[in-house]
PDB file of C-alpha atoms in Angstrom:
ATOM      1  CA  MET B 312       0.000   0.000   0.000  1.00  0.00           C
ATOM      2  CA  HIS B 313       1.264   3.290  -0.023  1.00  0.00           C
ATOM      3  CA  HIS B 314       1.572   6.557   0.255  1.00  0.00           C
ATOM      4  CA  THR B 315       1.665   9.562   2.424  1.00  0.00           C
ATOM      5  CA  LEU B 316       4.084  12.327   1.550  1.00  0.00           C
ATOM      6  CA  ALA B 317       6.238  10.674   4.158  1.00  0.00           C
ATOM      7  CA  ARG B 318       6.146   7.594   1.935  1.00  0.00           C
ATOM      8  CA  ALA B 319       8.565   9.268  -0.403  1.00  0.00           C
ATOM      9  CA  ARG B 320      11.196   6.768  -1.294  1.00  0.00           C
ATOM     10  CA  ARG B 321      13.690   5.850   1.372  1.00  0.00           C
ATOM     11  CA  THR B 322      16.402   3.277   1.097  1.00  0.00           C
ATOM     12  CA  PHE B 323      15.063   1.069   3.854  1.00  0.00           C
ATOM     13  CA  ALA B 324      17.519  -1.790   3.609  1.00  0.00           C
ATOM     14  CA  ALA B 325      21.004  -1.980   2.203  1.00  0.00           C
ATOM     15  CA  ALA B 326      22.270  -5.269   0.826  1.00  0.00           C
ATOM     16  CA  GLY B 327      22.725  -7.769   3.596  1.00  0.00           C
ATOM     17  CA  LEU B 328      20.664  -5.869   6.179  1.00  0.00           C
ATOM     18  CA  VAL B 329      18.859  -8.182   8.565  1.00  0.00           C
ATOM     19  CA  ALA B 330      15.140  -8.241   7.763  1.00  0.00           C
ATOM     20  CA  ALA B 331      14.006  -8.223  11.350  1.00  0.00           C
ATOM     21  CA  CYS B 332      10.598  -8.351  12.965  1.00  0.00           C
ATOM     22  CA  ALA B 333      10.004  -5.993  15.833  1.00  0.00           C
ATOM     23  CA  VAL B 334       8.889  -7.348  19.170  1.00  0.00           C
ATOM     24  CA  LEU B 335       5.098  -7.597  19.000  1.00  0.00           C
ATOM     25  CA  PRO B 336       2.379  -7.464  21.665  1.00  0.00           C
ATOM     26  CA  SER B 337       2.842 -10.343  24.041  1.00  0.00           C
ATOM     27  CA  ALA B 338       1.103 -13.669  23.666  1.00  0.00           C
ATOM     28  CA  PRO B 339       1.628 -17.029  25.360  1.00  0.00           C
ATOM     29  CA  LEU B 340       5.000 -18.318  24.209  1.00  0.00           C
ATOM     30  CA  SER B 341       5.363 -21.817  22.899  1.00  0.00           C
ATOM     31  CA  SER B 342       7.658 -24.044  24.918  1.00  0.00           C
ATOM     32  CA  ALA B 343       7.596 -26.864  22.390  1.00  0.00           C
ATOM     33  CA  ALA B 344      10.882 -28.071  20.985  1.00  0.00           C
ATOM     34  CA  PRO B 345      11.540 -27.463  17.282  1.00  0.00           C
ATOM     35  CA  SER B 346      10.329 -30.199  14.974  1.00  0.00           C
ATOM     36  CA  SER B 347      11.588 -31.493  11.651  1.00  0.00           C
ATOM     37  CA  GLY B 348      10.566 -33.584   8.647  1.00  0.00           C
ATOM     38  CA  THR B 349       7.413 -35.643   9.073  1.00  0.00           C
ATOM     39  CA  ALA B 350       6.955 -34.299  12.592  1.00  0.00           C
ATOM     40  CA  LEU B 351       6.690 -30.779  11.170  1.00  0.00           C
ATOM     41  CA  ARG B 352       3.993 -31.761   8.703  1.00  0.00           C
ATOM     42  CA  THR B 353       2.097 -33.539  11.472  1.00  0.00           C
ATOM     43  CA  ALA B 354       2.429 -30.484  13.686  1.00  0.00           C
ATOM     44  CA  ALA B 355       1.167 -28.250  10.878  1.00  0.00           C
ATOM     45  CA  ALA B 356      -1.973 -30.333  10.436  1.00  0.00           C
ATOM     46  CA  ALA B 357      -2.538 -30.594  14.170  1.00  0.00           C
ATOM     47  CA  GLY B 358      -2.080 -26.835  14.518  1.00  0.00           C
ATOM     48  CA  GLY B 359      -4.647 -26.048  11.836  1.00  0.00           C
ATOM     49  CA  CYS B 360      -1.958 -24.716   9.518  1.00  0.00           C
ATOM     50  CA  ASP B 361      -3.209 -25.242   5.969  1.00  0.00           C
ATOM     51  CA  VAL B 362      -5.153 -23.543   3.195  1.00  0.00           C
ATOM     52  CA  LEU B 363      -8.341 -22.650   5.065  1.00  0.00           C
ATOM     53  CA  ALA B 364     -10.378 -20.992   2.296  1.00  0.00           C
ATOM     54  CA  PRO B 365     -10.904 -21.436  -1.459  1.00  0.00           C
ATOM     55  CA  GLY B 366      -9.976 -19.081  -4.282  1.00  0.00           C
ATOM     56  CA  ALA B 367      -6.212 -18.712  -4.037  1.00  0.00           C
ATOM     57  CA  SER B 368      -3.824 -19.421  -6.896  1.00  0.00           C
ATOM     58  CA  ALA B 369      -1.898 -22.665  -6.979  1.00  0.00           C
ATOM     59  CA  ALA B 370       1.311 -20.780  -6.144  1.00  0.00           C
ATOM     60  CA  ALA B 371      -0.306 -19.041  -3.169  1.00  0.00           C
ATOM     61  CA  GLU B 372      -1.640 -22.346  -1.843  1.00  0.00           C
ATOM     62  CA  ALA B 373       1.817 -23.875  -2.257  1.00  0.00           C
ATOM     63  CA  ALA B 374       3.318 -20.944  -0.347  1.00  0.00           C
ATOM     64  CA  VAL B 375       0.875 -21.506   2.515  1.00  0.00           C
ATOM     65  CA  ARG B 376       1.783 -25.171   2.738  1.00  0.00           C
ATOM     66  CA  ALA B 377       5.510 -24.407   2.545  1.00  0.00           C
ATOM     67  CA  ALA B 378       5.196 -21.956   5.435  1.00  0.00           C
ATOM     68  CA  CYS B 379       3.090 -24.450   7.377  1.00  0.00           C
ATOM     69  CA  SER B 380       5.733 -27.129   6.872  1.00  0.00           C
ATOM     70  CA  GLN B 381       7.985 -25.020   9.123  1.00  0.00           C
ATOM     71  CA  LEU B 382       5.540 -24.927  12.027  1.00  0.00           C
ATOM     72  CA  GLY B 383       7.536 -25.411  15.229  1.00  0.00           C
ATOM     73  CA  VAL B 384      10.858 -24.153  13.828  1.00  0.00           C
ATOM     74  CA  TRP B 385      12.483 -21.460  15.964  1.00  0.00           C
ATOM     75  CA  TYR B 386      11.977 -17.783  15.359  1.00  0.00           C
ATOM     76  CA  SER B 387      15.518 -16.456  14.934  1.00  0.00           C
ATOM     77  CA  TRP B 388      16.261 -12.775  14.312  1.00  0.00           C
ATOM     78  CA  GLY B 389      17.783 -12.542  10.835  1.00  0.00           C
ATOM     79  CA  GLY B 390      17.088 -16.217  10.179  1.00  0.00           C
ATOM     80  CA  GLY B 391      16.206 -17.220   6.642  1.00  0.00           C
ATOM     81  CA  HIS B 392      18.373 -14.609   4.943  1.00  0.00           C
ATOM     82  CA  GLY B 393      21.274 -16.749   3.808  1.00  0.00           C
ATOM     83  CA  PRO B 394      22.461 -17.137   0.214  1.00  0.00           C
ATOM     84  CA  GLN B 395      19.541 -19.495  -0.451  1.00  0.00           C
ATOM     85  CA  PRO B 396      16.011 -19.495   1.049  1.00  0.00           C
ATOM     86  CA  GLY B 397      15.758 -21.643   4.159  1.00  0.00           C
ATOM     87  CA  ALA B 398      16.352 -21.631   7.894  1.00  0.00           C
ATOM     88  CA  THR B 399      19.662 -20.209   9.147  1.00  0.00           C
ATOM     89  CA  TYR B 400      21.163 -19.299  12.493  1.00  0.00           C
ATOM     90  CA  GLY B 401      20.165 -15.830  13.559  1.00  0.00           C
ATOM     91  CA  GLN B 402      21.693 -12.809  15.235  1.00  0.00           C
ATOM     92  CA  VAL B 403      21.222 -10.897  18.465  1.00  0.00           C
ATOM     93  CA  ASP B 404      18.716  -8.078  18.118  1.00  0.00           C
ATOM     94  CA  PRO B 405      20.223  -5.290  20.258  1.00  0.00           C
ATOM     95  CA  THR B 406      16.731  -4.017  21.080  1.00  0.00           C
ATOM     96  CA  ASP B 407      15.391  -7.380  22.301  1.00  0.00           C
ATOM     97  CA  PRO B 408      16.999  -9.302  25.204  1.00  0.00           C
ATOM     98  CA  ALA B 409      14.887 -12.337  24.239  1.00  0.00           C
ATOM     99  CA  SER B 410      17.064 -12.703  21.120  1.00  0.00           C
ATOM    100  CA  ASN B 411      20.271 -13.470  23.035  1.00  0.00           C
ATOM    101  CA  HIS B 412      20.064 -17.147  22.054  1.00  0.00           C
ATOM    102  CA  ASP B 413      19.086 -16.540  18.420  1.00  0.00           C
ATOM    103  CA  PRO B 414      22.650 -17.149  17.145  1.00  0.00           C
ATOM    104  CA  GLU B 415      22.216 -20.701  18.524  1.00  0.00           C
ATOM    105  CA  ARG B 416      18.765 -21.180  16.976  1.00  0.00           C
ATOM    106  CA  ARG B 417      18.351 -22.248  13.376  1.00  0.00           C
ATOM    107  CA  GLY B 418      15.146 -20.725  12.104  1.00  0.00           C
ATOM    108  CA  PHE B 419      13.431 -17.763  10.480  1.00  0.00           C
ATOM    109  CA  ASP B 420      12.447 -14.223  11.175  1.00  0.00           C
ATOM    110  CA  CYS B 421       9.162 -13.016   9.687  1.00  0.00           C
ATOM    111  CA  SER B 422      10.462 -12.105   6.233  1.00  0.00           C
ATOM    112  CA  GLY B 423      12.781 -15.106   6.148  1.00  0.00           C
ATOM    113  CA  LEU B 424       9.747 -17.365   6.457  1.00  0.00           C
ATOM    114  CA  VAL B 425       7.868 -15.470   3.730  1.00  0.00           C
ATOM    115  CA  ARG B 426      10.912 -15.646   1.470  1.00  0.00           C
ATOM    116  CA  TYR B 427      11.160 -19.415   1.978  1.00  0.00           C
ATOM    117  CA  ALA B 428       7.437 -19.985   1.437  1.00  0.00           C
ATOM    118  CA  TYR B 429       7.293 -18.227  -1.934  1.00  0.00           C
ATOM    119  CA  ALA B 430      10.629 -19.622  -3.101  1.00  0.00           C
ATOM    120  CA  GLN B 431       9.301 -23.125  -2.479  1.00  0.00           C
ATOM    121  CA  ALA B 432       6.031 -22.254  -4.215  1.00  0.00           C
ATOM    122  CA  THR B 433       7.486 -20.639  -7.347  1.00  0.00           C
ATOM    123  CA  GLY B 434      10.910 -22.228  -7.672  1.00  0.00           C
ATOM    124  CA  GLU B 435      12.439 -18.729  -7.659  1.00  0.00           C
ATOM    125  CA  ASP B 436      13.795 -16.520  -4.894  1.00  0.00           C
ATOM    126  CA  ILE B 437      11.261 -13.772  -5.632  1.00  0.00           C
ATOM    127  CA  LEU B 438      10.946 -12.207  -2.150  1.00  0.00           C
ATOM    128  CA  ASN B 439      14.524 -11.955  -0.929  1.00  0.00           C
ATOM    129  CA  GLY B 440      14.532  -8.916   1.349  1.00  0.00           C
ATOM    130  CA  THR B 441      13.030  -7.200   4.355  1.00  0.00           C
ATOM    131  CA  ALA B 442       9.381  -7.272   5.359  1.00  0.00           C
ATOM    132  CA  ASN B 443       9.104  -3.747   3.970  1.00  0.00           C
ATOM    133  CA  SER B 444      10.570  -4.659   0.580  1.00  0.00           C
ATOM    134  CA  GLN B 445       8.343  -7.742   0.362  1.00  0.00           C
ATOM    135  CA  TYR B 446       5.255  -5.645   1.094  1.00  0.00           C
ATOM    136  CA  HIS B 447       6.233  -3.226  -1.692  1.00  0.00           C
ATOM    137  CA  SER B 448       7.535  -5.872  -4.104  1.00  0.00           C
ATOM    138  CA  SER B 449       7.001  -5.539  -7.860  1.00  0.00           C
ATOM    139  CA  ARG B 450       5.388  -8.986  -7.562  1.00  0.00           C
ATOM    140  CA  VAL B 451       2.393  -7.476  -5.749  1.00  0.00           C
ATOM    141  CA  THR B 452      -0.741  -7.767  -7.887  1.00  0.00           C
ATOM    142  CA  ALA B 453      -3.362  -6.514  -5.418  1.00  0.00           C
ATOM    143  CA  ARG B 454      -3.327  -4.456  -2.244  1.00  0.00           C
ATOM    144  CA  PHE B 455      -5.852  -4.234   0.584  1.00  0.00           C
ATOM    145  CA  GLY B 456      -6.202  -1.484   3.176  1.00  0.00           C
ATOM    146  CA  ALA B 457      -6.364  -2.085   6.907  1.00  0.00           C
ATOM    147  CA  GLY B 458      -9.983  -0.961   6.949  1.00  0.00           C
ATOM    148  CA  GLN B 459     -10.987  -3.795   4.624  1.00  0.00           C
ATOM    149  CA  GLY B 460     -10.220  -6.393   7.279  1.00  0.00           C
ATOM    150  CA  THR B 461      -9.847  -9.995   6.151  1.00  0.00           C
ATOM    151  CA  GLY B 462     -12.966 -10.045   3.952  1.00  0.00           C
ATOM    152  CA  PRO B 463     -11.243  -9.735   0.558  1.00  0.00           C
ATOM    153  CA  LEU B 464      -8.159 -11.754   1.478  1.00  0.00           C
ATOM    154  CA  LEU B 465      -7.199 -15.150   0.086  1.00  0.00           C
ATOM    155  CA  PRO B 466      -4.782 -17.769   1.415  1.00  0.00           C
ATOM    156  CA  GLY B 467      -1.204 -16.817   0.591  1.00  0.00           C
ATOM    157  CA  ASP B 468      -1.789 -13.062   0.893  1.00  0.00           C
ATOM    158  CA  LEU B 469       0.829 -11.297   3.004  1.00  0.00           C
ATOM    159  CA  LEU B 470      -0.287  -9.233   5.977  1.00  0.00           C
ATOM    160  CA  GLY B 471       1.899  -6.331   7.096  1.00  0.00           C
ATOM    161  CA  TRP B 472       2.329  -4.237  10.222  1.00  0.00           C
ATOM    162  CA  GLY B 473       4.089  -0.895  10.438  1.00  0.00           C
ATOM    163  CA  GLY B 474       4.159   2.527   8.852  1.00  0.00           C
ATOM    164  CA  ALA B 475       3.735   3.644   5.277  1.00  0.00           C
ATOM    165  CA  ASN B 476       7.227   2.661   4.167  1.00  0.00           C
ATOM    166  CA  SER B 477       8.436   0.962   7.337  1.00  0.00           C
ATOM    167  CA  ILE B 478       6.692  -2.405   7.497  1.00  0.00           C
ATOM    168  CA  HIS B 479       8.354  -4.259  10.367  1.00  0.00           C
ATOM    169  CA  HIS B 480       6.380  -7.517  10.456  1.00  0.00           C
ATOM    170  CA  ILE B 481       4.830  -9.741   7.810  1.00  0.00           C
ATOM    171  CA  ALA B 482       2.836 -12.992   7.900  1.00  0.00           C
ATOM    172  CA  VAL B 483       1.106 -15.410   5.527  1.00  0.00           C
ATOM    173  CA  TYR B 484      -2.689 -15.510   5.522  1.00  0.00           C
ATOM    174  CA  LEU B 485      -4.318 -18.960   5.751  1.00  0.00           C
ATOM    175  CA  GLY B 486      -7.986 -18.001   5.480  1.00  0.00           C
ATOM    176  CA  ALA B 487     -10.699 -18.069   8.155  1.00  0.00           C
ATOM    177  CA  GLY B 488      -9.024 -15.233  10.063  1.00  0.00           C
ATOM    178  CA  LYS B 489      -5.837 -17.230  10.657  1.00  0.00           C
ATOM    179  CA  MET B 490      -2.210 -16.677   9.652  1.00  0.00           C
ATOM    180  CA  VAL B 491       1.142 -18.423   9.971  1.00  0.00           C
ATOM    181  CA  GLU B 492       4.062 -16.313  11.162  1.00  0.00           C
ATOM    182  CA  ALA B 493       7.531 -16.221  12.617  1.00  0.00           C
ATOM    183  CA  ARG B 494       6.600 -13.786  15.331  1.00  0.00           C
ATOM    184  CA  GLN B 495       9.384 -12.940  17.761  1.00  0.00           C
ATOM    185  CA  SER B 496      12.398 -14.289  19.619  1.00  0.00           C
ATOM    186  CA  GLY B 497      11.648 -17.029  22.103  1.00  0.00           C
ATOM    187  CA  THR B 498       8.810 -18.488  20.019  1.00  0.00           C
ATOM    188  CA  HIS B 499       8.479 -20.892  17.111  1.00  0.00           C
ATOM    189  CA  VAL B 500       6.763 -20.550  13.725  1.00  0.00           C
ATOM    190  CA  MET B 501       3.102 -20.586  14.718  1.00  0.00           C
ATOM    191  CA  VAL B 502      -0.510 -20.204  13.658  1.00  0.00           C
ATOM    192  CA  SER B 503      -2.145 -17.061  15.049  1.00  0.00           C
ATOM    193  CA  ASP B 504      -5.396 -15.167  14.789  1.00  0.00           C
ATOM    194  CA  VAL B 505      -4.986 -12.202  12.435  1.00  0.00           C
ATOM    195  CA  ARG B 506      -4.320  -9.057  14.491  1.00  0.00           C
ATOM    196  CA  LEU B 507      -6.224  -6.199  12.864  1.00  0.00           C
ATOM    197  CA  GLY B 508      -5.518  -3.651  15.588  1.00  0.00           C
ATOM    198  CA  GLY B 509      -2.433  -1.652  16.464  1.00  0.00           C
ATOM    199  CA  ASP B 510      -0.311  -0.727  13.451  1.00  0.00           C
ATOM    200  CA  TYR B 511      -1.788  -3.303  11.087  1.00  0.00           C
ATOM    201  CA  ASN B 512      -1.221  -1.726   7.654  1.00  0.00           C
ATOM    202  CA  GLY B 513      -3.091  -4.061   5.303  1.00  0.00           C
ATOM    203  CA  ALA B 514      -2.264  -6.940   2.993  1.00  0.00           C
ATOM    204  CA  VAL B 515      -0.829  -7.654  -0.447  1.00  0.00           C
ATOM    205  CA  ARG B 516      -1.261 -10.451  -2.970  1.00  0.00           C
ATOM    206  CA  ILE B 517       1.803 -11.897  -4.684  1.00  0.00           C
ATOM    207  CA  GLY B 518       1.927 -12.888  -8.351  1.00  0.00           C
ATOM    208  CA  GLY B 519       4.500 -14.971 -10.156  1.00  0.00           C
ATOM    209  CA  SER B 520       5.891 -12.338 -12.529  1.00  0.00           C
ATOM    210  CA  PRO B 521       7.054  -8.760 -12.017  1.00  0.00           C
ATOM    211  CA  ALA B 522       5.317  -5.984 -13.884  1.00  0.00           C
ATOM    212  CA  PRO B 523       6.981  -4.760 -17.095  1.00  0.00           C
ATOM    213  CA  SER B 524       9.045  -1.588 -16.717  1.00  0.00           C
ATOM    214  CA  GLY B 525       6.771   1.431 -16.331  1.00  0.00           C
ATOM    215  CA  THR B 526       3.771  -0.768 -15.520  1.00  0.00           C
ATOM    216  CA  PHE B 527       2.139  -0.677 -12.100  1.00  0.00           C
ATOM    217  CA  SER B 528      -0.995  -1.986 -10.456  1.00  0.00           C
ATOM    218  CA  THR B 529      -3.700   0.174  -8.966  1.00  0.00           C
ATOM    219  CA  TRP B 530      -5.432  -0.865  -5.759  1.00  0.00           C
ATOM    220  CA  GLY B 531      -8.808  -0.114  -4.239  1.00  0.00           C
ATOM    221  CA  THR B 532     -12.278  -0.301  -5.762  1.00  0.00           C
ATOM    222  CA  ASP B 533     -14.137   2.173  -7.989  1.00  0.00           C
ATOM    223  CA  VAL B 534     -11.101   4.437  -8.401  1.00  0.00           C
ATOM    224  CA  TRP B 535     -11.550   7.246 -10.937  1.00  0.00           C
ATOM    225  CA  THR B 536      -9.017   8.850 -13.254  1.00  0.00           C
ATOM    226  CA  HIS B 537      -9.309  12.533 -14.162  1.00  0.00           C
ATOM    227  CA  VAL B 538      -8.708  14.884 -17.086  1.00  0.00           C
ATOM    228  CA  GLU B 539      -6.291  16.929 -14.977  1.00  0.00           C
ATOM    229  CA  PRO B 540      -4.235  16.040 -11.867  1.00  0.00           C
ATOM    230  CA  SER B 541      -7.048  17.192  -9.616  1.00  0.00           C
ATOM    231  CA  THR B 542     -10.079  15.488  -8.092  1.00  0.00           C
ATOM    232  CA  THR B 543     -12.220  18.475  -9.117  1.00  0.00           C
ATOM    233  CA  SER B 544     -11.530  17.944 -12.832  1.00  0.00           C
ATOM    234  CA  ALA B 545     -13.741  15.784 -15.029  1.00  0.00           C
ATOM    235  CA  ARG B 546     -13.683  12.025 -14.526  1.00  0.00           C
ATOM    236  CA  VAL B 547     -12.407   9.803 -17.336  1.00  0.00           C
ATOM    237  CA  SER B 548     -12.282   6.105 -16.416  1.00  0.00           C
ATOM    238  CA  LYS B 549     -13.171   4.039 -13.349  1.00  0.00           C
ATOM    239  CA  PHE B 550     -11.120   1.053 -12.161  1.00  0.00           C
ATOM    240  CA  ALA B 551     -13.529  -1.326 -10.454  1.00  0.00           C
ATOM    241  CA  GLY B 552     -10.648  -3.223  -8.840  1.00  0.00           C
ATOM    242  CA  PRO B 553      -6.867  -3.614  -9.057  1.00  0.00           C
ATOM    243  CA  THR B 554      -5.778  -2.889 -12.640  1.00  0.00           C
ATOM    244  CA  ARG B 555      -2.403  -2.997 -14.391  1.00  0.00           C
ATOM    245  CA  VAL B 556      -1.651   0.413 -15.925  1.00  0.00           C
ATOM    246  CA  LYS B 557       1.203   1.991 -17.862  1.00  0.00           C
ATOM    247  CA  VAL B 558       2.493   5.184 -16.236  1.00  0.00           C
ATOM    248  CA  GLY B 559       4.019   7.726 -18.611  1.00  0.00           C
ATOM    249  CA  CYS B 560       5.201  10.322 -16.115  1.00  0.00           C
ATOM    250  CA  GLN B 561       4.339  11.838 -12.736  1.00  0.00           C
ATOM    251  CA  LYS B 562       4.161  15.316 -11.224  1.00  0.00           C
ATOM    252  CA  HIS B 563       3.328  17.135  -8.008  1.00  0.00           C
ATOM    253  CA  ALA B 564      -0.124  18.721  -8.154  1.00  0.00           C
ATOM    254  CA  GLN B 565      -3.236  18.719  -5.940  1.00  0.00           C
ATOM    255  CA  LEU B 566      -2.750  17.309  -2.442  1.00  0.00           C
ATOM    256  CA  VAL B 567      -5.187  14.427  -2.002  1.00  0.00           C
ATOM    257  CA  GLU B 568      -6.350  12.780   1.217  1.00  0.00           C
ATOM    258  CA  ALA B 569      -8.015   9.381   0.742  1.00  0.00           C
ATOM    259  CA  ASP B 570      -8.260   6.080   2.591  1.00  0.00           C
ATOM    260  CA  GLY B 571      -6.029   7.404   5.361  1.00  0.00           C
ATOM    261  CA  TYR B 572      -3.240   8.609   3.031  1.00  0.00           C
ATOM    262  CA  ARG B 573      -2.028  12.044   1.889  1.00  0.00           C
ATOM    263  CA  ASN B 574      -0.069  12.591  -1.316  1.00  0.00           C
ATOM    264  CA  ASP B 575       0.368  15.357  -3.886  1.00  0.00           C
ATOM    265  CA  ALA B 576       1.875  13.117  -6.586  1.00  0.00           C
ATOM    266  CA  TRP B 577      -0.172  12.268  -9.684  1.00  0.00           C
ATOM    267  CA  SER B 578       0.611   9.887 -12.547  1.00  0.00           C
ATOM    268  CA  TYR B 579      -0.321  10.297 -16.189  1.00  0.00           C
ATOM    269  CA  LEU B 580      -1.747   7.159 -17.846  1.00  0.00           C
ATOM    270  CA  PRO B 581      -1.195   7.484 -21.610  1.00  0.00           C
ATOM    271  CA  ASP B 582      -3.472   4.572 -22.477  1.00  0.00           C
ATOM    272  CA  TYR B 583      -6.372   6.388 -20.803  1.00  0.00           C
ATOM    273  CA  GLN B 584      -5.225   9.969 -21.494  1.00  0.00           C
ATOM    274  CA  ALA B 585      -5.970  10.634 -17.862  1.00  0.00           C
ATOM    275  CA  TRP B 586      -4.412  11.268 -14.445  1.00  0.00           C
ATOM    276  CA  ILE B 587      -4.623   9.251 -11.238  1.00  0.00           C
ATOM    277  CA  THR B 588      -3.466  10.160  -7.738  1.00  0.00           C
ATOM    278  CA  ASN B 589      -0.452   8.082  -6.739  1.00  0.00           C
ATOM    279  CA  ILE B 590      -2.330   7.099  -3.596  1.00  0.00           C
ATOM    280  CA  TYR B 591      -4.033   4.403  -5.655  1.00  0.00           C
ATOM    281  CA  ILE B 592      -0.913   3.104  -7.403  1.00  0.00           C
ATOM    282  CA  GLN B 593       1.053   0.385  -5.657  1.00  0.00           C
ATOM    283  CA  GLY B 594       4.522   1.509  -4.712  1.00  0.00           C
ATOM    284  CA  PRO B 595       6.134   4.421  -2.886  1.00  0.00           C
ATOM    285  CA  ALA B 596       4.566   7.901  -2.895  1.00  0.00           C
ATOM    286  CA  TRP B 597       6.854   8.986  -5.748  1.00  0.00           C
ATOM    287  CA  LEU B 598       7.103   6.018  -8.101  1.00  0.00           C
ATOM    288  CA  ASP B 599      10.492   4.467  -8.770  1.00  0.00           C
ATOM    289  CA  GLY B 600      11.774   4.718 -12.336  1.00  0.00           C
ATOM    290  CA  VAL B 601       8.999   7.027 -13.569  1.00  0.00           C
ATOM    291  CA  PRO B 602      10.111  10.401 -15.032  1.00  0.00           C
ATOM    292  CA  THR B 603       8.737  13.769 -13.975  1.00  0.00           C
ATOM    293  CA  CYS B 604       6.239  15.187 -16.446  1.00  0.00           C
ATOM    294  CA  ALA B 605       7.581  18.053 -18.511  1.00  0.00           C
TER     295      ALA B 605
END
């Protein structure tokens, strides 16, 4: 999702930066020992970790089952960010005393688990990065605001917590209000109820292929384009749901407030000969790789 003016691009993670999950509101911690192999799959089934609703793509369902296969593996800060997707020993998070044993624990942090799940599902390492970079990946094909709850979500969608361009935690939706996550140090990969309060930011849906250069996806429902970069100008086209669009250029114009976001950036869509506020285009507030309109 996107975009306040504060969502202007920031380099959130340099190469090799640990993709950590912040300590989250407390919940009963699991004391179970890590599992492996067949025991993991048995634990996943026993823990209700599976595709719990219809409608998801085959890749998304495979990602759910890959994440569920790791049920019971340690949370480990920085785990899962080795050269290849998969559990690794973690690091000490200087802000979290509970992580002191993470260098001894082979496991995943939140984004490490998501990376592994989609690598197993697609055969490609398509989400190698932080929770924030995964949430804003070019592989995102649909985006859902926090206010939409879990109603429009499908298994395999990724739920994110944090600010506009500072997502600090990410989890895989199962359906039926449940998710699988690597939550925080001292716990194991677990099934949880979706937490819609606090700094829950929304969810994204992952596709198999990145968008062509200069092509982005809109989000939201019944989103109008306009003749000029202003909501008071005449309407041109309405996007009933997420739509792939070619963006020719972008410029600063009318400041728009919508769906909890503020942004003065507008994009010109040459195929529609119309403008759309960048609030409804997936990506940062000022789109990467798109030139400024003359």
